[in-house]
Coordinates of C-alpha atoms and ligand atoms in Angstrom, one line a residue:
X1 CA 88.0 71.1 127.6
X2 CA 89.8 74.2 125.6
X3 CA 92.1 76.2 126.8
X4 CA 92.5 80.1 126.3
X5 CA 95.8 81.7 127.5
X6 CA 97.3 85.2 127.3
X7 CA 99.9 86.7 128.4
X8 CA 101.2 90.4 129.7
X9 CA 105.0 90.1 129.4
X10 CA 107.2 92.6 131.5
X11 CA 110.7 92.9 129.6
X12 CA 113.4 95.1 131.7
X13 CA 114.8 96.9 128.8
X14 CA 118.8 97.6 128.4
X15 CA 119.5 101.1 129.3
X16 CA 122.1 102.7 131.2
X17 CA 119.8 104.9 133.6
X18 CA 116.7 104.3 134.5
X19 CA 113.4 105.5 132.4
X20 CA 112.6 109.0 134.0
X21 CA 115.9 110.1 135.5
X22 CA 119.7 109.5 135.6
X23 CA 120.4 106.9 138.1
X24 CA 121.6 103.3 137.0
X25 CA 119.6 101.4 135.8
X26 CA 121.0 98.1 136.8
X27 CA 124.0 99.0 139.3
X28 CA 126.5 96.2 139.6
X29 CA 127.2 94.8 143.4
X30 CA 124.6 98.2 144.7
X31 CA 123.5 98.3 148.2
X32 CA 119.5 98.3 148.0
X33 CA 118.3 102.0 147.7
X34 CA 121.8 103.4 146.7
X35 CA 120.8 104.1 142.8
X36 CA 118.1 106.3 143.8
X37 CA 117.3 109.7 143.3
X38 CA 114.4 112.2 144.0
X39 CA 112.6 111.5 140.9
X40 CA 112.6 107.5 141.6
X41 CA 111.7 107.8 144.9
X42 CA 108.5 110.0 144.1
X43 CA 109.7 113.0 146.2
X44 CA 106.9 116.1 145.9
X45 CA 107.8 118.3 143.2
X46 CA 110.0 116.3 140.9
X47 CA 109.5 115.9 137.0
X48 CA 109.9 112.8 135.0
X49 CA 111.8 113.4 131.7
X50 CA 111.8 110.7 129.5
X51 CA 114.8 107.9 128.6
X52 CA 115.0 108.6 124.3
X53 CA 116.7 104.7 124.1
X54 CA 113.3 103.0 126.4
X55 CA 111.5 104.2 123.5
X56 CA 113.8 103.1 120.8
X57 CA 113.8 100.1 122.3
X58 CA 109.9 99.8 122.3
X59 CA 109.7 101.0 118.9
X60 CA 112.4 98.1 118.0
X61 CA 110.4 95.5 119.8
X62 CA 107.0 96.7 118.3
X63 CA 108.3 96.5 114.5
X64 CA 109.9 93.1 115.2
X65 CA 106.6 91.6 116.0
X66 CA 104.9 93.1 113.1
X67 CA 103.2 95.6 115.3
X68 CA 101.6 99.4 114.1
X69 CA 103.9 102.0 115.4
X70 CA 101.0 104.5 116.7
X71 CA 102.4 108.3 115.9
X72 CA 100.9 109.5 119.0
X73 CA 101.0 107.7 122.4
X74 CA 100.3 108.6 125.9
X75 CA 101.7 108.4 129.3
X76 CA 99.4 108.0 131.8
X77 CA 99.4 107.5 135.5
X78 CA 98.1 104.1 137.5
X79 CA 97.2 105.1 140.5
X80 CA 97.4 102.4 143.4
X81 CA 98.9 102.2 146.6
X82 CA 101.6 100.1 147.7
X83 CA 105.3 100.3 148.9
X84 CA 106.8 99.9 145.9
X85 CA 105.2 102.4 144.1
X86 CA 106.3 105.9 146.5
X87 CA 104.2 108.4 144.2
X88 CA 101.3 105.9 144.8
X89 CA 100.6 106.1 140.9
X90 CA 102.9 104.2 138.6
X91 CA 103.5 105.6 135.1
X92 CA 102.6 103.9 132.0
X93 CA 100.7 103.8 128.9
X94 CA 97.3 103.4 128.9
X95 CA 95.1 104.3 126.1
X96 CA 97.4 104.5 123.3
X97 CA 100.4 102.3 123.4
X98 CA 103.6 102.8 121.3
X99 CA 102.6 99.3 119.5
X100 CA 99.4 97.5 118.8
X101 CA 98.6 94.8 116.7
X102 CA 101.0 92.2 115.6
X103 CA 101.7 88.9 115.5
X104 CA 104.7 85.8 115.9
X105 CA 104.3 82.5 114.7
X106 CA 105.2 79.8 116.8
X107 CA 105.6 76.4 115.9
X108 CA 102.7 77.4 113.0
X109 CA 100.7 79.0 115.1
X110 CA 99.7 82.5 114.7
X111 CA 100.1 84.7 118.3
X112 CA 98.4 87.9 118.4
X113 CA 100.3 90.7 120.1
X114 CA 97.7 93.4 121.4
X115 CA 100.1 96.1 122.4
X116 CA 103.4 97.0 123.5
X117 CA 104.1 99.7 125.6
X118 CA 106.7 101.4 128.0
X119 CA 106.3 102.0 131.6
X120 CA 108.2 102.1 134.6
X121 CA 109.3 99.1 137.1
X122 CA 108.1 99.2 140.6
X123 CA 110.6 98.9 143.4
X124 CA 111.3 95.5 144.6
X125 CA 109.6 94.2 147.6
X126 CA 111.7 91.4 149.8
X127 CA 109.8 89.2 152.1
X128 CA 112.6 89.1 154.8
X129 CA 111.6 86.3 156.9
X130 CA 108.7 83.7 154.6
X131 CA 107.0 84.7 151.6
X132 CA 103.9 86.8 151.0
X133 CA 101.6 85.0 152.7
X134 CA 104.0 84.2 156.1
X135 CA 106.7 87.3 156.6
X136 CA 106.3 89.4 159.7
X137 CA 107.7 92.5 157.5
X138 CA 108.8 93.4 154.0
X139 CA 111.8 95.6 153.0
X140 CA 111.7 97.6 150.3
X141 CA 115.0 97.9 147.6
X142 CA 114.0 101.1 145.3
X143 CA 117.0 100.7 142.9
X144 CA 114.8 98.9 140.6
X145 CA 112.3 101.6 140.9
X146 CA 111.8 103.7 137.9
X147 CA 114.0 100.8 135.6
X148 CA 112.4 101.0 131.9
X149 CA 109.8 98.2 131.1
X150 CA 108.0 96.8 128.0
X151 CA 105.0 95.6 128.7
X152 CA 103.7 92.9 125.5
X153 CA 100.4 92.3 125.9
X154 CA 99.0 88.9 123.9
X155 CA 95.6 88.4 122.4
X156 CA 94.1 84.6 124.2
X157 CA 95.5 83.0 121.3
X158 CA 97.8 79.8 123.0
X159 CA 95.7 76.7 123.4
X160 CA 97.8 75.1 125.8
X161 CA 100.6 75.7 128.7
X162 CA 103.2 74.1 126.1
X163 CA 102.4 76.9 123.8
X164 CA 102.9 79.1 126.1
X165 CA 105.8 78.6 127.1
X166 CA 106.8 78.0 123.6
X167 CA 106.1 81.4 122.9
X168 CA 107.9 82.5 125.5
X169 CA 110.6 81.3 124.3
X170 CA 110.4 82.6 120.9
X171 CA 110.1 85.8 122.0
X172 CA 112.8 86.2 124.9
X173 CA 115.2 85.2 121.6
X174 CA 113.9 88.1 119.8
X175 CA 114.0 90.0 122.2
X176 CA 117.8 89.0 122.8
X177 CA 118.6 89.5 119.2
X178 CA 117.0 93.1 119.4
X179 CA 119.2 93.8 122.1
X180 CA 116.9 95.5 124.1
X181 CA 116.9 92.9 126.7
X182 CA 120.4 91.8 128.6
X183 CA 120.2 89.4 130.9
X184 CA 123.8 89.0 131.9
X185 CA 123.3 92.7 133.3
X186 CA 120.8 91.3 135.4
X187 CA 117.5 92.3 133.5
X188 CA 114.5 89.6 133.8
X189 CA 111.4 88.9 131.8
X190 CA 108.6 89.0 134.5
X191 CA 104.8 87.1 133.3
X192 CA 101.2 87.9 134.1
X193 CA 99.6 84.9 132.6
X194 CA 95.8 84.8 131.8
X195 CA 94.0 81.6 131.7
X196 CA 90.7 80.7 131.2
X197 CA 88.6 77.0 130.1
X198 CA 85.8 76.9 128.2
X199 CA 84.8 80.3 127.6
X200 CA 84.7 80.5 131.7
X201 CA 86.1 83.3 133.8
X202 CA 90.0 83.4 133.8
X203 CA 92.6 83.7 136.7
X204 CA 95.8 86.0 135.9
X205 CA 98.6 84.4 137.9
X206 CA 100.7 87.3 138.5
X207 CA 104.6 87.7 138.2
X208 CA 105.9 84.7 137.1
X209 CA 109.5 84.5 136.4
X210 CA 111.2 81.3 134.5
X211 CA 109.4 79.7 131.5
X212 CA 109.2 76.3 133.0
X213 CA 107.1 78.1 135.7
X214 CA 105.1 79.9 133.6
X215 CA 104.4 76.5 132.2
X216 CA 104.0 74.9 135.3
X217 CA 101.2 77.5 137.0
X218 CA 99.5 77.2 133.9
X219 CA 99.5 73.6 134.1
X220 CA 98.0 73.7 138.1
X221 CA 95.7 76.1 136.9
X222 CA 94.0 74.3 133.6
X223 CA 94.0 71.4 135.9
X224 CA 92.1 73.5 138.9
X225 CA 89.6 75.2 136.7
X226 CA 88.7 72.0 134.2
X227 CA 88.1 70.3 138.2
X228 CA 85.6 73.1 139.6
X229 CA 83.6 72.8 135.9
X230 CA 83.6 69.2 135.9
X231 CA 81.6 69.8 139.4
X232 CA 79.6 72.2 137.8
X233 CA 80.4 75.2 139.1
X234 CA 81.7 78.4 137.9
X235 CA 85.4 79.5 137.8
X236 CA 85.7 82.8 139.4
X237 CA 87.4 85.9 138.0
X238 CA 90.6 86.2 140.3
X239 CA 94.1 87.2 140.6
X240 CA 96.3 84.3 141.8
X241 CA 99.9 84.0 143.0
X242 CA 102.5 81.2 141.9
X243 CA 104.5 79.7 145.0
X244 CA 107.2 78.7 143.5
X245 CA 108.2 76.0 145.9
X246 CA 104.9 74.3 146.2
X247 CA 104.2 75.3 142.4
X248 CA 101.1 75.7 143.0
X249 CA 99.0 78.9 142.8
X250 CA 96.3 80.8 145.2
X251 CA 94.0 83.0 145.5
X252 CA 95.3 87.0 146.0
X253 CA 92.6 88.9 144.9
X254 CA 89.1 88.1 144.1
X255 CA 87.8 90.8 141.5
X256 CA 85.1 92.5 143.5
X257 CA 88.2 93.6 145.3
X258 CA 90.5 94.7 142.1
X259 CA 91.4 98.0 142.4
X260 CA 89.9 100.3 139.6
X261 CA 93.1 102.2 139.4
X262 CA 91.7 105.5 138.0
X263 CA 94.2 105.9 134.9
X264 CA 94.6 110.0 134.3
X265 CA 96.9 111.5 131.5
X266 CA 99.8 112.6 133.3
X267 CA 100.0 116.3 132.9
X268 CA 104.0 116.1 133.6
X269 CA 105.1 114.1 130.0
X270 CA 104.0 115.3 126.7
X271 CA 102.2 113.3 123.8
X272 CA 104.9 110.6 122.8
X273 CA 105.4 111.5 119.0
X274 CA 106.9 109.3 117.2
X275 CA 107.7 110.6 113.0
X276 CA 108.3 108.2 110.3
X277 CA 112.0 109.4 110.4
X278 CA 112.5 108.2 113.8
X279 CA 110.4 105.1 113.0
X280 CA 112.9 104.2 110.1
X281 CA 116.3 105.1 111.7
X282 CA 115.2 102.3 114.1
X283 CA 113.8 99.8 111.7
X284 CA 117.2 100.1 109.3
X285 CA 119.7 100.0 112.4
X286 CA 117.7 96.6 113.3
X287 CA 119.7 93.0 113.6
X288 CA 118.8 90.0 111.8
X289 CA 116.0 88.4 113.4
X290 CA 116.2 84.9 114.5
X291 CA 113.5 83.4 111.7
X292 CA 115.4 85.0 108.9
X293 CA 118.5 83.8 110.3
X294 CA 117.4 80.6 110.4
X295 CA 116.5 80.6 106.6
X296 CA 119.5 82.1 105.8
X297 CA 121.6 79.6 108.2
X298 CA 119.8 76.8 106.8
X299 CA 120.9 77.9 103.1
X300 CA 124.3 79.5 103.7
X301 CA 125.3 76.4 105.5
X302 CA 123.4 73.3 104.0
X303 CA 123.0 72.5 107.4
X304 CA 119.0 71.8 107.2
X305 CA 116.3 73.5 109.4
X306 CA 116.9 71.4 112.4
X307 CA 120.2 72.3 113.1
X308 CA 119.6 75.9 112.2
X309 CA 116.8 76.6 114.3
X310 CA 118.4 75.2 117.2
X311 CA 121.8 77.4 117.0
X312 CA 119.8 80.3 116.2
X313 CA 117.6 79.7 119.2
X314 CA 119.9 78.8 121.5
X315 CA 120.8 82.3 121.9
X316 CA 122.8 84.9 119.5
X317 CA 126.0 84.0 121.4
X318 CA 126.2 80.7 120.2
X319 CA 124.8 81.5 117.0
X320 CA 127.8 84.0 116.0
X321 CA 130.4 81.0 117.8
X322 CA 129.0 78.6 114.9
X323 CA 128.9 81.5 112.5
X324 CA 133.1 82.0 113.5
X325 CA 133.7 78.5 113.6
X326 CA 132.4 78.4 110.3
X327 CA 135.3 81.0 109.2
X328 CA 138.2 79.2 110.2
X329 CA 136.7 75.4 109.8
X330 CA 135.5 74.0 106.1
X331 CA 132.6 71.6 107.2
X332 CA 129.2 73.8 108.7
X333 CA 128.0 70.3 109.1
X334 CA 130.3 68.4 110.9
X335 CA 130.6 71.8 113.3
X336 CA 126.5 72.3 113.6
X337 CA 126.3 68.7 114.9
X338 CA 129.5 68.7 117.2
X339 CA 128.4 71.8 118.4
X340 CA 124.4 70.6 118.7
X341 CA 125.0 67.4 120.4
X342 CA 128.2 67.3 122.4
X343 CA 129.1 71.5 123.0
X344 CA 126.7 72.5 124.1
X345 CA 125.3 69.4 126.4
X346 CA 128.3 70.1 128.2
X347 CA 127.3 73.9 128.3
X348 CA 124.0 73.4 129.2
X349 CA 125.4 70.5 131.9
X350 CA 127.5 73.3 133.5
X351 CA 124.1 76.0 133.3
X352 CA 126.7 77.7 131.1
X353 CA 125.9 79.9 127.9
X354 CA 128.8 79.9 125.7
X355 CA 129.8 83.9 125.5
X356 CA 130.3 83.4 129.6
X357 CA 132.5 79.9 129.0
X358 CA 136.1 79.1 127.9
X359 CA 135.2 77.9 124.8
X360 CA 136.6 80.1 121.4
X361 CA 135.9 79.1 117.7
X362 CA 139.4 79.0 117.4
X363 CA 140.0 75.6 119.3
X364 CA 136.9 74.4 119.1
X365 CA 137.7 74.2 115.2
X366 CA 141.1 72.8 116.4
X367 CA 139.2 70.0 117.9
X368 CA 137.3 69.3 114.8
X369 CA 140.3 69.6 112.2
X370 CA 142.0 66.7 114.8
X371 CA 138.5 64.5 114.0
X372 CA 139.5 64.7 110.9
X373 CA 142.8 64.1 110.5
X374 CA 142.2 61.2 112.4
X375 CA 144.5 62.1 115.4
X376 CA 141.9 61.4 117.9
X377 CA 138.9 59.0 117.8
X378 CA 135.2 60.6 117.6
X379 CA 135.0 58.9 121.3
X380 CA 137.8 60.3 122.6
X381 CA 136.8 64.1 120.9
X382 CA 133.7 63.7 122.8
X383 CA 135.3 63.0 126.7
X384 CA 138.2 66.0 125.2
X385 CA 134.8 68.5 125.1
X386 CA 133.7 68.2 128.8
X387 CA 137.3 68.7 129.8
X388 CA 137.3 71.7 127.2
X389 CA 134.3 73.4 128.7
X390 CA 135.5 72.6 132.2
X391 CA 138.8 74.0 132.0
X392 CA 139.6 75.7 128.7
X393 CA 142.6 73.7 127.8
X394 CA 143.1 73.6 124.3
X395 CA 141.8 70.2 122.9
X396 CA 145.2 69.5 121.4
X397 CA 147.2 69.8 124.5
X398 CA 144.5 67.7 126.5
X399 CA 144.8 65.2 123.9
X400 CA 148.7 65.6 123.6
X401 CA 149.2 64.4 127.6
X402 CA 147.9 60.8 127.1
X403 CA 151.1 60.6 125.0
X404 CA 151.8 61.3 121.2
X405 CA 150.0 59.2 118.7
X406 CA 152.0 56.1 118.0
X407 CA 153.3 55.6 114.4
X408 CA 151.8 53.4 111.9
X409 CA 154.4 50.8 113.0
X410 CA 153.9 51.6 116.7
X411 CA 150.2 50.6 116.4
X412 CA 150.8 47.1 114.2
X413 CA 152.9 46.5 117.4
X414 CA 150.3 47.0 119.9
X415 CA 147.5 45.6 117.7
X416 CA 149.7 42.3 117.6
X417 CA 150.3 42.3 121.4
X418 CA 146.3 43.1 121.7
X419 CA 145.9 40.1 119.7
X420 CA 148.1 38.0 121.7
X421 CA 146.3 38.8 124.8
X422 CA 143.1 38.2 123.4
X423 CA 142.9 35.1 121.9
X424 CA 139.9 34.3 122.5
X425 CA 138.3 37.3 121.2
X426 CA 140.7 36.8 118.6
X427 CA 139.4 33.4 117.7
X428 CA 135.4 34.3 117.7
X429 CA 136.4 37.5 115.3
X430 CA 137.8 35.0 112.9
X431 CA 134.8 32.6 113.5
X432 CA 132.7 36.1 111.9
X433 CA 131.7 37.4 115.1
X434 CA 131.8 41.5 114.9
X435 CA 131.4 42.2 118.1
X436 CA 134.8 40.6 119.1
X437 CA 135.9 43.1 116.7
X438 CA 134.9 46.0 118.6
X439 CA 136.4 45.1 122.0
X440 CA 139.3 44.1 120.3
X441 CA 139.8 48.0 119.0
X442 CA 138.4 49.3 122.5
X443 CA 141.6 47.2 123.7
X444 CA 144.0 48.8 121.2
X445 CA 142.4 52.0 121.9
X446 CA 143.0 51.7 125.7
X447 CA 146.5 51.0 125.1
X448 CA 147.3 54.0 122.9
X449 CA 145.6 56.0 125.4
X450 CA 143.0 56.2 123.0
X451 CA 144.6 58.0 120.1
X452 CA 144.9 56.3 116.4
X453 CA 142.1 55.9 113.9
X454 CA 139.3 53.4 114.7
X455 CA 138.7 52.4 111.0
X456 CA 142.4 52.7 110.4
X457 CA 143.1 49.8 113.5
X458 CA 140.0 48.0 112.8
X459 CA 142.2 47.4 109.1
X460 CA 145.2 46.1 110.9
X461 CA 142.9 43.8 113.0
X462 CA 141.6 42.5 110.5
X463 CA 144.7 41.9 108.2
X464 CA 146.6 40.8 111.5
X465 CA 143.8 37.7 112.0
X466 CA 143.9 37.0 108.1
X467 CA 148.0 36.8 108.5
X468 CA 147.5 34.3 110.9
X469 CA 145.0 32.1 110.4
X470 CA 147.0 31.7 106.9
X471 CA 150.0 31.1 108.9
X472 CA 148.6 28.1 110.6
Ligands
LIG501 P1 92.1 93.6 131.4 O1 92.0 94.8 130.5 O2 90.9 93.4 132.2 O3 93.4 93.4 132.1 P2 92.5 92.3 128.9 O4 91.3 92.0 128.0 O5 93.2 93.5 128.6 O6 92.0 92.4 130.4 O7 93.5 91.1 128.9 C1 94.6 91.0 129.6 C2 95.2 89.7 129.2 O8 94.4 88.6 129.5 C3 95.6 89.6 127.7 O9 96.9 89.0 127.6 C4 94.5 88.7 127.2 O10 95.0 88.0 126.1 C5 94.2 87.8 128.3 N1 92.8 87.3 128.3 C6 91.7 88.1 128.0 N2 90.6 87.3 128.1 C7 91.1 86.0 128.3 C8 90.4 84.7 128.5 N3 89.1 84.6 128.4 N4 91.2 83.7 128.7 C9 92.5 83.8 128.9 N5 93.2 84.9 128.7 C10 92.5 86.1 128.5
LIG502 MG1 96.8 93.1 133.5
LIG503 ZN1 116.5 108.1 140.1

């Protein structure tokens, strides 16, 4: 059965005050309702007057993903009532947005983007003792009331759950590199995902947050609707909420029951226009995006598509670590793949991105110059990293307390006592067995405390055995 999914993306934008007055817009350590003022709170009489960086932002976002930059927008008011929302109207945009009409490819795949547009965050509701369905009473925090939002709206164009969340990914990176989005401040990307299967009806499960949920309500839901077809009945149109825990989603609102929430103008903020001036000073102070970063990664560095899509998408932190390693370190290479396959496992084991950790470009490239000097073995330079990201040491002074690297003549010593003490490995080496080989260096190596050069003792072994069996 096919698949149709859209999605309505909420995207806390990163401003200092909030979208229609001057109170914080994401106060550090804030008792709930303490970054509130009469405007956010919706007290009679108040005026909204407009945050100029929201719509920067917006504009930013819209020309990123290829979008029209309309001229002339409008702010309009959602009228609804509901706790979070004190002026019972919310303000958005309705009939023209600041963006319509782009589009991101994603893994090949074209992804319409409808619209873009600003409006303002509701306050947050807290179910104090269950959830939605089960609390006796709800309290209400209104510092995130009035906090700027963009609101990308996606044409039906993702085929599966995977995609989806693929494309949510794509664009929470772009959305990072734009800098209009800063999680570390606290800002989160919220989901309204549509799905529908086989030209049926479709469900909007509302307010997702976390990709891998997004994924997963999809997932319940393409399962539950494909079922009720298969019985051959009709999905419904509804609204449906995610539980999280049971990751599963329900029925909120059937839509006979949808509000019609009676959008007006609102008389209280002018038409937004927007001149080709202001559309251009935003479009020439604009990053790199991550695709052209990629190319330019992938060409700059020799270090191949792969490896450049993955330190470009695993965040513009890391990108710009790679970027300084690259300065102080010869071989893009040999740094893409440490930094792919053992760096940032042991960030991502740790939940850790790697502007919040201790490691620096300038002894991480320590670690790789000591690779290749062949002061420590590639197997000991992988166990050094997880200490690294754990503590912060540098790698040469972890590596320095299991002892200085024996001398050349230090090592023949200890590969001819390893020798000794193996003789039977010893013996089935000579007989052309290569495994012997190997534990016989893993037993050098344990000895030295696993400093010296693999290759380097794998020689000595060798000529060691040779001497040897000559001598007998
Ligand atoms: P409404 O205006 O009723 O909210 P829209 O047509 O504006 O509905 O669409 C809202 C979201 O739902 C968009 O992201 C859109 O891509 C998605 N959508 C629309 N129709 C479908 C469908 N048949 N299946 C899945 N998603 C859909
Ligand atoms: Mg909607
Ligand atoms: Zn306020």
């Amino acid at each position: 059965m096919s698949i149709m999914i859209g999605l309505e993306v909420h995207c806390q934008l990163n401003t200092e005050s909030k979208l229609f007055c001057s109170c914080e817009a994401y106060p550090k350590d804030a008792q709930p309702n303490s970054s509130t003022c009469e405007i956010c709170l919706g007290y009679p009489g108040t005026k909204p007057v407009i945050n100029k960086k929201a719509i920067d932002h917006v504009i930013s976002i819209g020309l990123a993903l290829g979008c029209r930059i309309n001229p002339e927008s409008y702010f309009s008011r959602k009228t609804y009532f509901y706790p979070d929302m004190p002026k019972n109207y919310q303000i958005t945009q309705y009939e023209v947005p600041i963006a319509s009409e782009g589009s991101i490819e994603v893994n090949g795949m074209k992804i319409r983007i409808r619209r873009v547009h600003l409006e303002e965050d509701p306050a947050r509701i807290l179910y104090a003792d269950g959830n939605l369905e089960t609390a006796s009473h709800v309290l209400v925090d209104y510092n995130r009331a009035g906090t700027p939002l963009a609101e990308i709206v996606t044409e039906p164009d993702m085929k599966s759950p995977k995609e989806a969340r693929a494309f949510l990914e794509k664009l929470s990176t772009i959305l990072e590199y734009l800098k209009v989005y800063d999680q570390s401040k606290g800002a989160s990307l919220r989901v309204d995902a549509n799905i529908s299967v086989d030209g049926g009806e479709r469900a909007e499960v509302k307010n997702v947050t976390g990709f891998e949920n997004v994924e997963k309500a999809l997932n319940y839901e393409a399962v539950r609707q494909q079922n009720i077809v298969r019985l051959g009945r009709k999905v419904e149109r509804e609204t449906r909420h995610f539980d999280e825990v049971a990751k599963t989603t329900r029925t909120l609102r059937k839509k006979e029951f949808e509000e019609d929430y009676g959008y007006i103008f609102d008389p209280d903020l002018p038409v937004l226009d927007i001149s080709d001036e202001w559309k251009s000073k935003i479009e020439k102070g604009m990053p790199e995006l991550p695709d052209t970063m990629v190319k330019r990664f992938s060409k700059q560095y020799g270090i191949g598509d792969y490896d450049a899509k993955v330190i470009v998408y695993t965040g513009r932190d890391f990108a710009s670590f790679f970027e300084d390693v690259c300065r102080i370190y010869s071989k893009p290479k040999a740094a893409s793949r440490w930094m792919i396959n053992y760096l940032l496992k042991s960030l991502n084991w740790r939940s850790e991105r790697i502007s919040q950790s201790r490691a620096s470009p300038d002894t991480f490239s320590e670690l790789l110059a000591m690779i290749d000097k062949g002061e420590i073995t590639e197997r000991y330079a992988k166990e050094i990293i997880k200490e690294y990201v754990d503590t912060g040491f540098r790698p040469s002074d972890i590596a320095s307390r299991s002892g200085p690297k024996p001398s050349l003549q230090g090592l023949r010593d200890i590969v001819k006592k390893v020798i000794k003490d193996n003789t039977k490995a010893a013996s089935e080496f000579a007989a052309g067995k290569n495994d012997a080989l190997a534990y016989l260096i893993g037993a050098v190596l344990k000895e030295t405390g696993k400093r010296g050069d693999p290759k380097e003792i794998a020689k000595m072994i060798k000529k060691e055995i040779s001497n040897a069996s000559v001598a007998q």
